[in-house]
mmCIF file of C-alpha atoms in Angstrom:
data_model
loop_
_atom_site.group_PDB
_atom_site.id
_atom_site.type_symbol
_atom_site.label_atom_id
_atom_site.label_comp_id
_atom_site.label_asym_id
_atom_site.label_seq_id
_atom_site.Cartn_x
_atom_site.Cartn_y
_atom_site.Cartn_z
ATOM 1 C CA ARG J 1 2.384 -25.883 -7.786
ATOM 2 C CA ASN J 2 1.667 -27.893 -4.661
ATOM 3 C CA ILE J 3 -0.931 -27.950 -1.935
ATOM 4 C CA TRP J 4 0.639 -26.372 1.118
ATOM 5 C CA TYR J 5 -2.493 -26.524 3.243
ATOM 6 C CA MET J 6 -5.948 -27.829 2.411
ATOM 7 C CA GLU J 7 -9.319 -28.075 4.073
ATOM 8 C CA ASP J 8 -12.700 -28.837 2.551
ATOM 9 C CA ASP J 9 -13.668 -25.150 2.654
ATOM 10 C CA ILE J 10 -10.348 -23.341 2.211
ATOM 11 C CA ARG J 11 -7.371 -24.220 -0.004
ATOM 12 C CA TYR J 12 -3.887 -22.778 0.446
ATOM 13 C CA GLU J 13 -1.406 -23.486 -2.346
ATOM 14 C CA LYS J 14 2.258 -22.639 -2.780
ATOM 15 C CA HIS J 15 3.447 -21.175 -6.096
ATOM 16 C CA GLY J 16 7.073 -20.256 -5.476
ATOM 17 C CA ARG J 17 6.952 -17.179 -3.254
ATOM 18 C CA VAL J 18 3.277 -16.637 -4.055
ATOM 19 C CA ARG J 19 0.412 -18.202 -2.112
ATOM 20 C CA LEU J 20 -2.992 -18.903 -3.661
ATOM 21 C CA VAL J 21 -5.930 -18.861 -1.244
ATOM 22 C CA THR J 22 -9.194 -20.311 -2.558
ATOM 23 C CA ILE J 23 -12.557 -20.167 -0.814
ATOM 24 C CA ASN J 24 -13.917 -23.589 -1.750
ATOM 25 C CA ARG J 25 -17.643 -23.500 -0.974
ATOM 26 C CA THR J 26 -19.007 -23.459 -4.508
ATOM 27 C CA LYS J 27 -22.450 -24.758 -3.564
ATOM 28 C CA HIS J 28 -22.820 -21.865 -1.134
ATOM 29 C CA MET J 29 -21.563 -19.193 -3.566
ATOM 30 C CA ASN J 30 -18.342 -19.259 -1.525
ATOM 31 C CA SER J 31 -20.053 -17.626 1.428
ATOM 32 C CA LEU J 32 -18.335 -18.210 4.759
ATOM 33 C CA ASP J 33 -19.890 -19.909 7.757
ATOM 34 C CA PHE J 34 -18.127 -19.736 11.123
ATOM 35 C CA SER J 35 -15.983 -22.804 10.421
ATOM 36 C CA ALA J 36 -14.778 -21.612 7.008
ATOM 37 C CA ASN J 37 -14.148 -18.136 8.388
ATOM 38 C CA ASP J 38 -11.965 -19.538 11.176
ATOM 39 C CA LYS J 39 -9.997 -21.624 8.660
ATOM 40 C CA LEU J 40 -9.422 -18.559 6.498
ATOM 41 C CA VAL J 41 -8.145 -16.649 9.531
ATOM 42 C CA GLU J 42 -5.607 -19.418 10.165
ATOM 43 C CA VAL J 43 -4.495 -19.315 6.529
ATOM 44 C CA TRP J 44 -3.758 -15.591 6.770
ATOM 45 C CA LYS J 45 -1.759 -16.177 9.943
ATOM 46 C CA GLU J 46 0.204 -18.884 8.126
ATOM 47 C CA PHE J 47 0.883 -16.504 5.224
ATOM 48 C CA LEU J 48 1.929 -13.705 7.551
ATOM 49 C CA ASN J 49 4.369 -15.884 9.487
ATOM 50 C CA ASP J 50 5.865 -17.677 6.462
ATOM 51 C CA LYS J 51 9.089 -15.817 5.633
ATOM 52 C CA ASP J 52 9.226 -17.410 2.175
ATOM 53 C CA ALA J 53 5.716 -16.172 1.279
ATOM 54 C CA ARG J 54 5.893 -12.753 -0.374
ATOM 55 C CA VAL J 55 2.481 -12.205 -2.019
ATOM 56 C CA ALA J 56 -0.978 -13.772 -1.720
ATOM 57 C CA VAL J 57 -3.801 -14.111 -4.234
ATOM 58 C CA ILE J 58 -7.297 -14.853 -2.953
ATOM 59 C CA THR J 59 -10.128 -16.123 -5.153
ATOM 60 C CA GLY J 60 -13.250 -18.269 -5.040
ATOM 61 C CA SER J 61 -13.844 -21.718 -6.503
ATOM 62 C CA GLY J 62 -16.029 -22.171 -9.560
ATOM 63 C CA ASP J 63 -17.078 -19.512 -12.044
ATOM 64 C CA LYS J 64 -19.952 -17.749 -10.284
ATOM 65 C CA ALA J 65 -18.728 -16.222 -7.041
ATOM 66 C CA PHE J 66 -15.655 -14.808 -5.375
ATOM 67 C CA CYS J 67 -17.450 -14.674 -2.027
ATOM 68 C CA ALA J 68 -21.123 -13.960 -1.424
ATOM 69 C CA GLY J 69 -20.396 -12.782 2.112
ATOM 70 C CA ALA J 70 -21.415 -14.457 5.331
ATOM 71 C CA ASP J 71 -23.559 -17.571 5.368
ATOM 72 C CA LEU J 72 -26.463 -15.698 6.941
ATOM 73 C CA LYS J 73 -28.165 -18.841 8.212
ATOM 74 C CA SER J 74 -25.274 -19.644 10.538
ATOM 75 C CA TYR J 75 -24.579 -16.038 11.493
ATOM 76 C CA THR J 76 -28.150 -14.957 12.210
ATOM 77 C CA MET J 77 -28.873 -18.120 14.201
ATOM 78 C CA ASN J 78 -25.838 -17.421 16.375
ATOM 79 C CA TYR J 79 -26.520 -13.740 16.957
ATOM 80 C CA ALA J 80 -30.232 -14.292 17.604
ATOM 81 C CA THR J 81 -29.335 -16.087 20.838
ATOM 82 C CA GLN J 82 -26.873 -13.457 22.090
ATOM 83 C CA THR J 83 -27.398 -10.490 24.355
ATOM 84 C CA ALA J 84 -26.192 -7.084 23.185
ATOM 85 C CA THR J 85 -23.169 -7.309 25.478
ATOM 86 C CA GLU J 86 -22.223 -10.762 24.175
ATOM 87 C CA PHE J 87 -22.535 -9.523 20.598
ATOM 88 C CA ARG J 88 -20.247 -6.541 21.222
ATOM 89 C CA GLU J 89 -17.652 -8.677 22.987
ATOM 90 C CA GLN J 90 -17.609 -11.390 20.329
ATOM 91 C CA TYR J 91 -17.949 -9.286 17.202
ATOM 92 C CA THR J 92 -16.333 -5.914 17.800
ATOM 93 C CA GLU J 93 -13.330 -7.351 19.626
ATOM 94 C CA SER J 94 -12.736 -10.320 17.312
ATOM 95 C CA LEU J 95 -10.903 -10.464 14.014
ATOM 96 C CA GLY J 96 -12.970 -9.168 11.141
ATOM 97 C CA PHE J 97 -14.781 -11.229 8.534
ATOM 98 C CA GLY J 98 -12.395 -13.295 6.438
ATOM 99 C CA GLY J 99 -9.517 -12.541 8.782
ATOM 100 C CA ILE J 100 -8.118 -9.494 6.992
ATOM 101 C CA THR J 101 -10.943 -6.989 7.273
ATOM 102 C CA ARG J 102 -10.215 -6.014 10.885
ATOM 103 C CA GLY J 103 -7.708 -6.782 13.623
ATOM 104 C CA LEU J 104 -5.143 -8.813 11.670
ATOM 105 C CA LYS J 105 -2.461 -6.653 10.102
ATOM 106 C CA VAL J 106 -1.011 -8.351 7.023
ATOM 107 C CA ASN J 107 1.891 -6.221 5.796
ATOM 108 C CA LYS J 108 2.482 -8.200 2.601
ATOM 109 C CA PRO J 109 0.745 -7.541 -0.743
ATOM 110 C CA ILE J 110 -2.598 -9.289 -1.259
ATOM 111 C CA ILE J 111 -4.376 -9.509 -4.622
ATOM 112 C CA ALA J 112 -8.077 -10.329 -4.972
ATOM 113 C CA ALA J 113 -8.957 -12.332 -8.101
ATOM 114 C CA ILE J 114 -12.699 -11.715 -8.212
ATOM 115 C CA ASN J 115 -14.305 -14.409 -10.349
ATOM 116 C CA GLY J 116 -17.986 -13.547 -9.938
ATOM 117 C CA TYR J 117 -20.158 -12.199 -7.149
ATOM 118 C CA ALA J 118 -18.400 -10.184 -4.436
ATOM 119 C CA ILE J 119 -21.276 -9.344 -2.136
ATOM 120 C CA SER J 120 -21.343 -7.610 1.265
ATOM 121 C CA GLY J 121 -18.717 -9.379 3.416
ATOM 122 C CA GLY J 122 -17.175 -10.854 0.267
ATOM 123 C CA LEU J 123 -16.742 -7.364 -1.135
ATOM 124 C CA GLU J 124 -15.252 -6.266 2.185
ATOM 125 C CA ILE J 125 -12.636 -9.020 1.876
ATOM 126 C CA ALA J 126 -11.807 -7.716 -1.603
ATOM 127 C CA GLU J 127 -11.637 -4.140 -0.302
ATOM 128 C CA ALA J 128 -9.161 -5.249 2.363
ATOM 129 C CA CYS J 129 -6.841 -6.504 -0.381
ATOM 130 C CA ASP J 130 -4.288 -4.165 -1.928
ATOM 131 C CA ILE J 131 -5.034 -4.835 -5.591
ATOM 132 C CA ARG J 132 -8.223 -6.150 -7.198
ATOM 133 C CA PHE J 133 -8.551 -7.932 -10.529
ATOM 134 C CA CYS J 134 -11.839 -9.327 -11.787
ATOM 135 C CA SER J 135 -13.474 -11.266 -14.610
ATOM 136 C CA PRO J 136 -16.150 -9.741 -16.883
ATOM 137 C CA ASN J 137 -18.931 -11.612 -15.052
ATOM 138 C CA ALA J 138 -18.043 -10.097 -11.678
ATOM 139 C CA LYS J 139 -20.769 -8.335 -9.707
ATOM 140 C CA PHE J 140 -20.208 -6.100 -6.690
ATOM 141 C CA ALA J 141 -22.629 -4.939 -4.001
ATOM 142 C CA HIS J 142 -23.016 -3.965 -0.382
ATOM 143 C CA GLN J 143 -26.514 -5.381 0.058
ATOM 144 C CA ASP J 144 -26.632 -4.958 3.826
ATOM 145 C CA VAL J 145 -29.269 -2.194 3.742
ATOM 146 C CA ASN J 146 -31.676 -4.687 2.171
ATOM 147 C CA TRP J 147 -31.585 -6.690 5.406
ATOM 148 C CA GLY J 148 -31.583 -3.835 7.912
ATOM 149 C CA PHE J 149 -27.905 -3.203 8.609
ATOM 150 C CA HIS J 150 -24.848 -1.623 7.011
ATOM 151 C CA PRO J 151 -21.340 -2.871 6.144
ATOM 152 C CA CYS J 152 -19.544 -3.719 9.364
ATOM 153 C CA ASP J 153 -16.212 -5.221 8.305
ATOM 154 C CA GLY J 154 -14.583 -2.215 6.692
ATOM 155 C CA GLY J 155 -16.994 -1.423 3.872
ATOM 156 C CA CYS J 156 -18.025 1.964 5.255
ATOM 157 C CA VAL J 157 -14.367 2.802 5.858
ATOM 158 C CA ARG J 158 -12.382 1.344 2.965
ATOM 159 C CA LEU J 159 -14.773 1.744 0.046
ATOM 160 C CA PRO J 160 -14.764 5.597 0.191
ATOM 161 C CA GLN J 161 -10.952 5.517 0.259
ATOM 162 C CA ILE J 162 -10.924 3.325 -2.855
ATOM 163 C CA VAL J 163 -13.685 4.841 -5.021
ATOM 164 C CA GLY J 164 -14.453 8.206 -3.391
ATOM 165 C CA ILE J 165 -17.297 9.211 -1.098
ATOM 166 C CA GLY J 166 -19.934 9.716 -3.776
ATOM 167 C CA ASN J 167 -19.438 6.352 -5.441
ATOM 168 C CA ALA J 168 -19.184 4.613 -2.065
ATOM 169 C CA LEU J 169 -22.402 6.119 -0.729
ATOM 170 C CA GLU J 170 -24.212 5.230 -3.937
ATOM 171 C CA MET J 171 -23.321 1.570 -3.415
ATOM 172 C CA ILE J 172 -23.781 1.458 0.363
ATOM 173 C CA LEU J 173 -27.076 3.376 0.568
ATOM 174 C CA SER J 174 -28.744 1.663 -2.399
ATOM 175 C CA GLY J 175 -27.539 -1.918 -1.989
ATOM 176 C CA GLU J 176 -27.565 -2.169 -5.783
ATOM 177 C CA GLN J 177 -25.112 -4.274 -7.776
ATOM 178 C CA ILE J 178 -22.549 -2.876 -10.175
ATOM 179 C CA ASP J 179 -20.819 -4.799 -12.956
ATOM 180 C CA ALA J 180 -17.156 -5.215 -13.836
ATOM 181 C CA GLU J 181 -16.977 -2.261 -16.239
ATOM 182 C CA HIS J 182 -18.571 0.059 -13.684
ATOM 183 C CA ALA J 183 -16.170 -1.226 -11.030
ATOM 184 C CA LEU J 184 -13.205 -0.534 -13.316
ATOM 185 C CA ARG J 185 -14.501 2.932 -14.141
ATOM 186 C CA ILE J 186 -14.746 4.029 -10.499
ATOM 187 C CA GLY J 187 -11.463 2.386 -9.502
ATOM 188 C CA LEU J 188 -12.863 -0.480 -7.444
ATOM 189 C CA VAL J 189 -10.887 -2.933 -9.578
ATOM 190 C CA ASN J 190 -7.537 -2.411 -11.288
ATOM 191 C CA ARG J 191 -7.944 -4.698 -14.301
ATOM 192 C CA ILE J 192 -10.416 -7.053 -15.973
ATOM 193 C CA TYR J 193 -9.185 -10.414 -17.265
ATOM 194 C CA PRO J 194 -11.137 -13.118 -19.123
ATOM 195 C CA LEU J 195 -12.534 -15.582 -16.617
ATOM 196 C CA PRO J 196 -10.371 -18.537 -17.800
ATOM 197 C CA ASP J 197 -7.250 -16.359 -17.399
ATOM 198 C CA LEU J 198 -8.122 -14.539 -14.201
ATOM 199 C CA VAL J 199 -6.275 -16.665 -11.656
ATOM 200 C CA SER J 200 -3.270 -17.374 -13.887
ATOM 201 C CA SER J 201 -2.945 -13.668 -14.769
ATOM 202 C CA SER J 202 -3.263 -12.729 -11.090
ATOM 203 C CA LEU J 203 -0.579 -15.268 -10.156
ATOM 204 C CA LYS J 204 1.671 -13.950 -12.915
ATOM 205 C CA TYR J 205 1.292 -10.406 -11.602
ATOM 206 C CA ALA J 206 1.869 -11.664 -8.053
ATOM 207 C CA GLU J 207 5.130 -13.238 -9.223
ATOM 208 C CA VAL J 208 6.245 -9.807 -10.415
ATOM 209 C CA LEU J 209 5.428 -8.327 -7.013
ATOM 210 C CA SER J 210 7.242 -11.177 -5.279
ATOM 211 C CA SER J 211 10.451 -10.213 -7.106
ATOM 212 C CA ARG J 212 10.383 -6.681 -5.686
ATOM 213 C CA ALA J 213 11.888 -5.584 -2.378
ATOM 214 C CA PRO J 214 9.599 -6.990 0.349
ATOM 215 C CA LEU J 215 10.656 -4.505 3.016
ATOM 216 C CA ALA J 216 10.042 -1.595 0.670
ATOM 217 C CA GLN J 217 6.574 -2.999 -0.039
ATOM 218 C CA LYS J 218 5.895 -3.483 3.655
ATOM 219 C CA TYR J 219 7.003 0.022 4.574
ATOM 220 C CA ALA J 220 5.181 1.629 1.641
ATOM 221 C CA LYS J 221 1.939 -0.198 2.467
ATOM 222 C CA ASP J 222 2.234 0.975 6.051
ATOM 223 C CA VAL J 223 2.690 4.612 5.001
ATOM 224 C CA VAL J 224 -0.214 4.491 2.540
ATOM 225 C CA LEU J 225 -2.609 2.998 5.091
ATOM 226 C CA LYS J 226 -1.589 5.231 7.996
ATOM 227 C CA SER J 227 -1.239 8.557 6.178
ATOM 228 C CA GLY J 228 -4.925 8.894 5.298
ATOM 229 C CA ASP J 229 -5.754 9.937 8.864
ATOM 230 C CA MET J 230 -2.899 12.435 9.131
ATOM 231 C CA SER J 231 -2.325 16.017 8.187
ATOM 232 C CA LEU J 232 -0.195 16.517 5.090
ATOM 233 C CA GLN J 233 2.778 17.596 7.201
ATOM 234 C CA ASP J 234 2.550 14.565 9.482
ATOM 235 C CA ALA J 235 2.033 12.213 6.548
ATOM 236 C CA LEU J 236 5.105 13.547 4.761
ATOM 237 C CA ARG J 237 7.092 13.204 7.975
ATOM 238 C CA LEU J 238 5.946 9.572 8.276
ATOM 239 C CA GLU J 239 7.004 8.895 4.689
ATOM 240 C CA SER J 240 10.437 10.446 5.264
ATOM 241 C CA ARG J 241 10.947 8.436 8.447
ATOM 242 C CA SER J 242 9.950 5.251 6.660
ATOM 243 C CA PHE J 243 12.410 6.017 3.857
ATOM 244 C CA TYR J 244 15.157 6.591 6.431
ATOM 245 C CA ASP J 245 14.399 3.249 8.081
ATOM 246 C CA LEU J 246 14.668 1.500 4.722
ATOM 247 C CA GLY J 247 18.079 3.074 4.339
ATOM 248 C CA GLN J 248 19.329 0.972 7.240
ATOM 249 C CA THR J 249 18.431 -2.355 5.579
ATOM 250 C CA ASP J 250 20.524 -4.850 3.624
ATOM 251 C CA ASP J 251 17.894 -4.871 0.892
ATOM 252 C CA LEU J 252 18.642 -1.254 0.036
ATOM 253 C CA ASP J 253 22.329 -2.080 -0.288
ATOM 254 C CA GLU J 254 21.440 -5.021 -2.520
ATOM 255 C CA GLY J 255 19.120 -2.910 -4.646
ATOM 256 C CA THR J 256 21.584 -0.105 -5.244
ATOM 257 C CA THR J 257 24.423 -2.565 -5.865
ATOM 258 C CA ALA J 258 22.301 -4.476 -8.376
ATOM 259 C CA PHE J 259 21.504 -1.195 -10.141
ATOM 260 C CA ARG J 260 25.188 -0.316 -10.458
ATOM 261 C CA GLU J 261 26.064 -3.825 -11.617
ATOM 262 C CA LYS J 262 23.141 -3.892 -14.077
ATOM 263 C CA ARG J 263 21.681 -7.132 -12.701
ATOM 264 C CA ILE J 264 18.430 -8.258 -11.075
ATOM 265 C CA ALA J 265 18.399 -7.665 -7.345
ATOM 266 C CA ASP J 266 18.107 -10.621 -4.990
ATOM 267 C CA PHE J 267 16.161 -9.243 -2.047
ATOM 268 C CA LYS J 268 16.166 -11.140 1.241
ATOM 269 C CA GLY J 269 13.716 -9.033 3.227
ATOM 270 C CA GLU J 270 16.431 -7.936 5.667
#
């Protein structure tokens, strides 16, 4: 392991072809102010542009919180001084909270290792990940309705796709917290690991993903995310076209050759 990039608020570590992103604001329950949010955006851009980086794991520092959302003191002070037009221009046209919730397309697998509270914007970051693992102490909530607004960085869109409309509306309309077992039951998280093992288990799983064909993962993720808005016929056509495009890659040749030769494939992402 080595530190590839580090700031006071955000850590970015290299583990082979896996990258570990840590929100390091323990005293603030790993909530993000504007500065930390901007740093996290830059980290995702670094991950996206790094050809050697195959999979990312994101977690929070400490043992209490993954991310408690936005640091409301900094956000509300900023928005209180803006006109409606300024708000729309800055917020709706900018990258979403945490960098991956809106506007920045990351076509590599991302795993959330949720080590405590994932609240509002923090939960939206987790929802924007592809796979979610958590510890038994994890708590999940969209608490926005308690303060007069609703999820605005993908929560109203992604959560129903993950857990179904009924479960999503129960969380969004009530603002109530759910625990790890409830989250597992409704499909919000994939697995629960003991807190001391959460990050190491997530990294181990990420290593497995990093050994798979990166182009196949990229294309499959694209089909899964795009097909939800399509008719069945159009979605199946998209899947077939994606499969055809994969057939023109060197990775497919390597994969089929490795299968015939009974060896592990060495994918290059080409």
